[in-house]
Coordinates of C-alpha atoms in Angstrom, one line a residue:
Chain A
M130 CA 129.1 88.1 79.9
S131 CA 126.9 89.9 82.4
K132 CA 128.3 90.9 85.8
Y133 CA 125.2 89.7 87.7
P134 CA 123.8 86.2 87.8
R135 CA 120.9 85.9 85.4
S136 CA 118.0 85.7 87.9
L137 CA 119.4 88.8 89.7
E138 CA 119.5 90.7 86.5
R139 CA 116.0 89.7 85.7
L140 CA 114.8 90.9 89.1
M141 CA 116.6 94.2 88.7
G142 CA 115.0 94.6 85.3
E143 CA 111.5 93.9 86.6
L144 CA 111.9 96.3 89.5
Q145 CA 112.8 99.1 87.1
Y146 CA 109.2 99.0 85.8
L147 CA 108.2 100.4 89.2
P148 CA 107.7 104.2 89.3
S149 CA 110.8 106.2 90.1
V150 CA 113.0 103.1 90.3
G151 CA 116.1 103.4 88.2
P152 CA 119.1 101.0 87.8
K153 CA 120.6 102.1 91.2
T154 CA 117.5 101.8 93.2
A155 CA 116.7 98.5 91.5
A156 CA 120.1 97.1 92.5
R157 CA 119.6 98.3 96.1
L158 CA 116.2 96.7 96.3
A159 CA 117.4 93.5 94.7
F160 CA 120.3 93.1 97.1
H161 CA 117.9 93.8 100.0
L162 CA 115.6 91.1 98.8
L163 CA 118.5 88.7 98.3
E164 CA 119.3 89.1 102.0
A165 CA 115.7 89.2 103.2
P166 CA 114.1 86.1 104.8
L167 CA 112.7 83.6 102.2
E168 CA 109.2 83.9 103.7
R169 CA 109.2 87.7 103.3
V170 CA 110.1 87.5 99.6
Q171 CA 107.6 84.7 99.0
A172 CA 104.9 86.7 100.7
L173 CA 105.6 89.7 98.5
A174 CA 105.5 87.5 95.3
Q175 CA 102.2 86.0 96.6
A176 CA 100.7 89.4 97.4
L177 CA 101.6 90.6 93.9
K178 CA 99.8 87.6 92.3
E179 CA 96.7 87.9 94.5
V180 CA 96.2 91.6 94.0
K181 CA 95.9 91.0 90.3
E182 CA 93.8 87.8 90.6
R183 CA 91.3 89.1 93.2
L184 CA 90.7 92.8 92.7
T185 CA 87.8 93.8 90.6
S186 CA 85.6 96.9 90.4
C187 CA 82.7 97.5 92.7
R188 CA 79.5 96.8 90.7
R189 CA 77.8 99.8 92.3
C190 CA 80.4 102.6 92.6
G191 CA 83.5 101.5 90.6
N192 CA 85.8 101.5 93.7
L193 CA 88.3 98.6 94.1
A194 CA 86.6 95.5 95.4
E195 CA 87.3 91.8 96.0
G196 CA 83.7 90.7 95.6
E197 CA 80.7 92.3 94.0
L198 CA 80.7 95.3 96.3
C199 CA 83.6 97.4 97.7
P200 CA 84.2 97.7 101.5
I201 CA 82.6 101.2 101.5
C202 CA 79.4 100.1 99.7
Q203 CA 79.2 97.1 102.1
D204 CA 79.5 99.3 105.2
P205 CA 76.0 99.9 106.7
D206 CA 77.3 102.9 108.6
R207 CA 77.9 105.0 105.5
E208 CA 75.3 107.7 104.7
P209 CA 73.5 106.8 101.4
Q210 CA 72.2 110.4 101.0
T211 CA 75.5 111.8 100.0
L212 CA 77.5 110.8 96.9
C213 CA 81.0 112.0 96.2
L214 CA 82.2 112.0 92.6
V215 CA 85.9 111.2 92.2
A216 CA 88.1 110.7 89.1
N217 CA 89.7 107.4 90.2
T218 CA 90.3 105.1 93.1
R219 CA 93.5 106.8 94.3
E220 CA 91.6 110.0 94.8
L221 CA 88.8 108.1 96.5
M222 CA 91.4 106.8 98.9
A223 CA 92.8 110.3 99.5
M224 CA 89.2 111.4 100.4
E225 CA 88.9 108.4 102.8
N226 CA 92.2 109.2 104.4
S227 CA 90.9 112.7 105.3
G228 CA 88.7 110.7 107.7
Q229 CA 85.9 113.3 107.3
Y230 CA 83.6 111.8 104.7
R231 CA 80.8 109.4 105.7
G232 CA 78.8 109.1 102.5
L233 CA 79.2 106.9 99.4
Y234 CA 81.3 107.4 96.3
H235 CA 81.0 107.1 92.5
V236 CA 84.2 106.6 90.6
L237 CA 84.1 108.4 87.2
G238 CA 87.1 106.5 85.8
G239 CA 88.8 109.6 84.5
L240 CA 88.4 113.3 83.6
I241 CA 87.1 114.9 80.5
S242 CA 90.1 116.0 78.5
P243 CA 89.5 116.7 74.8
L244 CA 93.3 117.0 74.1
D245 CA 93.7 113.4 75.2
G246 CA 90.6 112.3 73.3
I247 CA 88.7 111.6 76.5
G248 CA 85.0 112.8 76.3
P249 CA 82.1 112.3 78.6
E250 CA 81.2 109.0 77.0
E251 CA 84.5 107.5 78.5
L252 CA 83.3 108.2 82.1
N253 CA 81.0 106.0 84.2
L254 CA 78.0 108.4 83.8
A255 CA 75.3 105.9 82.8
S256 CA 75.7 104.0 86.0
L257 CA 75.7 107.4 87.9
L258 CA 72.3 108.4 86.4
E259 CA 71.0 104.9 87.2
R260 CA 72.0 105.3 90.8
L261 CA 70.3 108.7 91.0
K262 CA 67.0 106.9 90.1
R263 CA 67.4 104.1 92.6
E264 CA 69.2 105.4 95.6
P265 CA 68.1 108.0 98.2
I266 CA 70.8 110.5 97.1
Q267 CA 70.2 114.1 98.3
E268 CA 73.7 115.7 97.7
I269 CA 76.4 115.1 95.1
I270 CA 79.8 116.5 95.9
V271 CA 81.9 117.0 92.8
A272 CA 85.4 116.2 94.1
T273 CA 87.5 116.5 90.9
N274 CA 90.8 118.2 91.0
P275 CA 91.0 122.0 90.7
T276 CA 92.9 121.6 87.3
V277 CA 91.8 122.3 83.7
A278 CA 90.5 118.7 83.2
G279 CA 89.0 118.6 86.7
E280 CA 87.1 121.9 86.2
A281 CA 86.0 121.0 82.7
T282 CA 84.6 117.7 84.1
A283 CA 82.9 119.5 87.0
L284 CA 81.2 121.9 84.6
Y285 CA 80.0 119.1 82.5
L286 CA 78.6 117.3 85.6
K287 CA 76.9 120.5 86.7
E288 CA 74.9 120.6 83.4
L289 CA 74.2 116.9 83.5
L290 CA 73.0 116.8 87.0
Q291 CA 71.2 120.1 87.3
G292 CA 67.4 119.7 87.7
K293 CA 67.7 116.1 88.9
G294 CA 66.5 117.1 92.4
V295 CA 69.9 116.8 94.2
R296 CA 72.0 119.4 95.8
L297 CA 75.2 119.9 93.9
T298 CA 78.4 121.0 95.7
R299 CA 82.1 121.2 94.8
L300 CA 85.1 120.9 97.1
A301 CA 86.4 124.3 98.3
S302 CA 89.4 125.9 96.6
G303 CA 91.8 128.1 98.6
L304 CA 95.0 128.1 100.6
P305 CA 96.2 124.7 101.7
I306 CA 96.7 124.4 105.5
G307 CA 100.2 125.6 106.5
A308 CA 100.6 127.6 103.3
N309 CA 102.6 130.9 103.1
L310 CA 100.9 133.7 101.2
E311 CA 104.3 134.8 99.8
Y312 CA 104.8 131.5 98.1
T313 CA 101.2 130.8 97.0
D314 CA 100.6 130.9 93.3
P315 CA 98.4 133.9 92.1
L316 CA 95.6 131.7 90.9
T317 CA 95.2 129.9 94.3
L318 CA 95.3 133.3 96.0
S319 CA 92.7 134.9 93.8
R320 CA 90.5 131.8 94.3
A321 CA 91.0 132.1 98.1
L322 CA 89.9 135.7 97.9
D323 CA 86.8 135.0 95.8
N324 CA 85.8 132.2 98.2
R325 CA 86.5 134.2 101.4
R326 CA 84.2 133.4 104.3
P327 CA 82.5 135.6 106.9
W328 CA 84.7 135.8 110.0
Chain B
M279 CA 86.4 97.9 108.5
S280 CA 89.5 98.6 106.4
K281 CA 89.4 101.2 103.7
Y282 CA 91.3 99.0 101.2
P283 CA 90.4 95.6 99.9
R284 CA 92.2 92.9 101.8
S285 CA 94.6 91.8 99.0
L286 CA 95.6 95.4 98.4
E287 CA 96.3 96.0 102.1
R288 CA 98.4 92.9 102.1
L289 CA 100.5 94.0 99.1
M290 CA 101.0 97.5 100.7
G291 CA 102.1 95.7 103.9
E292 CA 104.6 93.6 102.1
L293 CA 106.0 96.5 100.1
Q294 CA 106.8 98.3 103.3
Y295 CA 109.4 95.7 104.1
L296 CA 111.5 97.2 101.3
P297 CA 114.1 99.7 102.3
S298 CA 113.0 103.3 102.5
V299 CA 109.4 102.4 101.5
G300 CA 106.9 103.8 104.0
P301 CA 103.0 103.8 103.9
K302 CA 102.8 106.5 101.2
T303 CA 105.3 105.0 98.8
A304 CA 103.8 101.5 99.4
A305 CA 100.4 102.9 98.4
R306 CA 101.9 104.6 95.3
L307 CA 103.6 101.4 94.3
A308 CA 100.6 99.2 94.9
F309 CA 98.3 101.5 92.8
H310 CA 100.9 101.5 90.1
L311 CA 101.0 97.7 90.2
L312 CA 97.2 97.5 90.1
E313 CA 97.2 99.4 86.9
A314 CA 100.2 97.7 85.4
P315 CA 99.7 94.9 82.8
L316 CA 99.1 91.5 84.3
E317 CA 102.2 90.0 82.6
R318 CA 104.5 92.7 84.1
V319 CA 103.3 91.9 87.7
Q320 CA 103.5 88.2 87.1
A321 CA 107.0 88.6 85.8
L322 CA 108.0 90.5 88.9
A323 CA 106.5 87.9 91.2
Q324 CA 108.3 85.2 89.2
A325 CA 111.6 87.1 89.4
L326 CA 111.3 87.4 93.1
K327 CA 110.7 83.6 93.5
E328 CA 113.5 82.7 91.2
V329 CA 116.1 84.9 92.7
K330 CA 115.6 83.1 96.0
E331 CA 115.4 79.7 94.5
R332 CA 118.4 79.9 92.2
L333 CA 121.0 82.1 93.7
T334 CA 123.8 80.5 95.8
S335 CA 127.4 81.4 96.6
C336 CA 130.2 80.7 94.3
R337 CA 132.1 77.7 95.6
R338 CA 135.4 79.4 94.8
C339 CA 135.1 83.1 95.7
G340 CA 131.8 83.5 97.5
N341 CA 130.3 85.8 94.9
L342 CA 126.6 85.3 93.9
A343 CA 126.2 82.4 91.6
E344 CA 123.5 80.4 89.9
G345 CA 125.6 77.2 89.6
E346 CA 128.8 76.1 91.3
L347 CA 130.8 79.0 90.0
C348 CA 129.9 82.7 89.6
P349 CA 130.1 84.5 86.2
I350 CA 133.4 86.0 87.1
C351 CA 135.1 82.8 88.1
Q352 CA 133.7 81.2 84.9
D353 CA 135.1 83.9 82.7
P354 CA 138.4 82.7 81.0
D355 CA 139.4 86.3 80.3
R356 CA 139.9 87.3 83.9
E357 CA 143.5 87.4 85.1
P358 CA 144.0 84.7 87.8
Q359 CA 147.2 86.3 89.1
T360 CA 145.3 89.1 90.9
L361 CA 142.8 88.6 93.7
C362 CA 140.7 91.4 95.1
L363 CA 139.4 91.0 98.7
V364 CA 136.0 92.6 99.3
A365 CA 133.6 92.6 102.3
N366 CA 130.5 91.5 100.4
T367 CA 128.9 91.0 97.0
R368 CA 127.6 94.6 96.8
E369 CA 131.1 96.0 97.1
L370 CA 132.2 93.4 94.6
M371 CA 129.6 94.7 92.2
A372 CA 130.8 98.3 92.9
M373 CA 134.3 97.3 91.9
E374 CA 133.0 95.6 88.8
N375 CA 131.0 98.7 87.9
S376 CA 134.2 100.7 87.8
G377 CA 135.1 98.6 84.7
Q378 CA 138.8 98.7 85.6
Y379 CA 139.4 95.5 87.3
R380 CA 140.2 92.3 85.3
G381 CA 141.3 89.9 88.1
L382 CA 139.4 87.6 90.4
Y383 CA 137.7 88.2 93.8
H384 CA 137.4 86.7 97.2
V385 CA 134.3 87.7 99.3
L386 CA 135.2 88.0 103.0
G387 CA 131.5 87.9 104.1
G388 CA 131.9 90.8 106.4
L389 CA 134.4 93.0 108.3
I390 CA 136.1 92.5 111.6
S391 CA 134.2 94.5 114.2
P392 CA 134.7 93.5 117.8
L393 CA 131.9 95.8 119.0
D394 CA 129.5 93.8 116.8
G395 CA 131.1 90.5 118.0
I396 CA 132.5 89.8 114.5
G397 CA 136.0 88.4 114.7
P398 CA 138.3 86.9 112.0
E399 CA 136.8 83.5 112.4
E400 CA 133.5 84.8 111.0
L401 CA 135.2 85.7 107.7
N402 CA 135.9 83.4 104.7
L403 CA 139.6 83.2 105.4
A404 CA 140.2 79.4 105.4
S405 CA 139.0 79.3 101.8
L406 CA 141.3 82.3 101.0
L407 CA 144.4 80.5 102.4
E408 CA 143.3 77.4 100.4
R409 CA 143.2 79.4 97.2
L410 CA 146.6 80.9 97.8
K411 CA 148.0 77.4 97.8
R412 CA 146.2 76.2 94.7
E413 CA 145.9 79.3 92.4
P414 CA 148.7 81.3 90.7
I415 CA 148.0 84.4 92.7
Q416 CA 150.7 87.1 92.6
E417 CA 148.9 90.1 94.0
I418 CA 146.2 90.6 96.6
I419 CA 144.3 93.9 96.6
V420 CA 142.7 94.6 100.0
A421 CA 139.5 96.5 98.9
T422 CA 137.8 97.0 102.3
N423 CA 136.3 100.4 103.0
P424 CA 138.4 103.1 104.5
T425 CA 136.4 103.0 107.7
V426 CA 137.2 101.7 111.2
A427 CA 136.0 98.2 110.5
G428 CA 137.5 98.2 107.0
E429 CA 140.9 99.4 108.3
A430 CA 140.9 96.9 111.2
T431 CA 140.2 94.1 108.7
A432 CA 142.9 95.3 106.3
L433 CA 145.4 95.3 109.1
Y434 CA 144.4 91.8 110.2
L435 CA 144.7 90.6 106.5
K436 CA 148.1 92.2 106.2
E437 CA 149.4 90.2 109.2
L438 CA 147.7 87.0 107.9
L439 CA 149.0 87.3 104.4
Q440 CA 152.5 88.7 104.9
G441 CA 155.3 86.3 104.0
K442 CA 153.0 84.2 101.8
G443 CA 154.9 85.2 98.6
V444 CA 152.2 87.5 97.3
R445 CA 152.3 91.3 96.7
L446 CA 149.8 93.0 99.1
T447 CA 148.2 96.3 98.0
R448 CA 145.4 98.4 99.3
L449 CA 143.0 100.7 97.4
A450 CA 144.2 104.4 97.5
S451 CA 142.6 106.8 99.8
G452 CA 142.3 110.5 98.9
L453 CA 140.0 113.1 97.4
P454 CA 137.1 111.7 95.4
I455 CA 136.9 112.9 91.8
G456 CA 135.0 116.2 91.7
A457 CA 135.6 117.0 95.3
N458 CA 136.0 120.5 96.7
L459 CA 138.9 121.0 99.1
E460 CA 136.7 123.4 101.1
Y461 CA 134.1 120.7 101.9
T462 CA 136.4 117.8 102.3
D463 CA 136.7 116.3 105.8
P464 CA 140.1 116.8 107.5
L465 CA 140.8 113.1 107.7
T466 CA 140.4 112.6 103.9
L467 CA 142.5 115.7 103.3
S468 CA 145.3 114.5 105.5
R469 CA 145.2 111.1 103.9
A470 CA 145.3 112.7 100.4
L471 CA 148.4 114.7 101.6
D472 CA 150.1 111.6 103.0
N473 CA 149.5 109.7 99.8
R474 CA 150.5 112.6 97.4
R475 CA 152.0 111.5 94.2
P476 CA 155.0 112.8 92.2
W477 CA 153.7 115.3 89.6

């Protein structure tokens, strides 16, 4: 016979599907929810349902959207001359959170990774080439991670997009703000040296 | 204009009502849920609804229950001669998790704390005295925390229950298993000394 009532056990079990939630955290969350106001818990349950029902991909850029187009593609203040290529919507949101970027995006839907069996045909490249024909794009910023898969994808994109009449750029690599030289890995340091700027 | 689609914003907002979930964790959880299978998210939403709809208090001991009686009060293998007094259901579950206790419980519903305006009349003591008359209770273990409020409550219970023909006991205080004398607070150490056992 279980120690917890059945519905509480079930809630703890479902909470454990969340990232970095083990049995102890699940129990803590479940007891918190037990004591939380009914409206709060109902609102959470409702928000969970709605996010799955309503969210789709933006027809144009692949970002999360509730209708045909995402909030960014709908925003008339974004500059349509600049396109930023990101691997997924989380990295798109990270770029947005920097507050610096005013152009549009294109979500690749992944990175080229032969070891995981992901080739260029898995990425949203056909729609990217389509956009290049129709939209007034002048610069494409390749904003994939400075990792093996990110660099491989960036190289592939360079070959694909060269000669299409757009300026190609890549996010800078170097020391993160607040870094300490002593604790910086050698690869980052050598990249920061390579990319040194006139001072 | 918001960066996130509305339903995603709402989910992130609701997730932030969970304990120790700030904006960053909420975003991480929300993106995880976006990518999780639909059935998983629906099951979580359903579990949230059900836990609020189904869970009540055990009519006998105050533990969480789905019907009239909690799983422990329904279990014929528990020893009805021993009653453990706990402040709340989370501490009851902690006792259960020790795997040692085979008796029944009574949930006080809090601890006496004059500073917070909680007096004895806020605790489930009438039902406790009722149980003492009807049930074959021989020992009452006072399992409140060794804190100011827990000790105050234990003292109050001692006066209340003395002379009722039951053996009163209190959980031992002392060094936690694996503790290091060097890092143990002086109060715990002096308690461990007071309560030293023949060896």
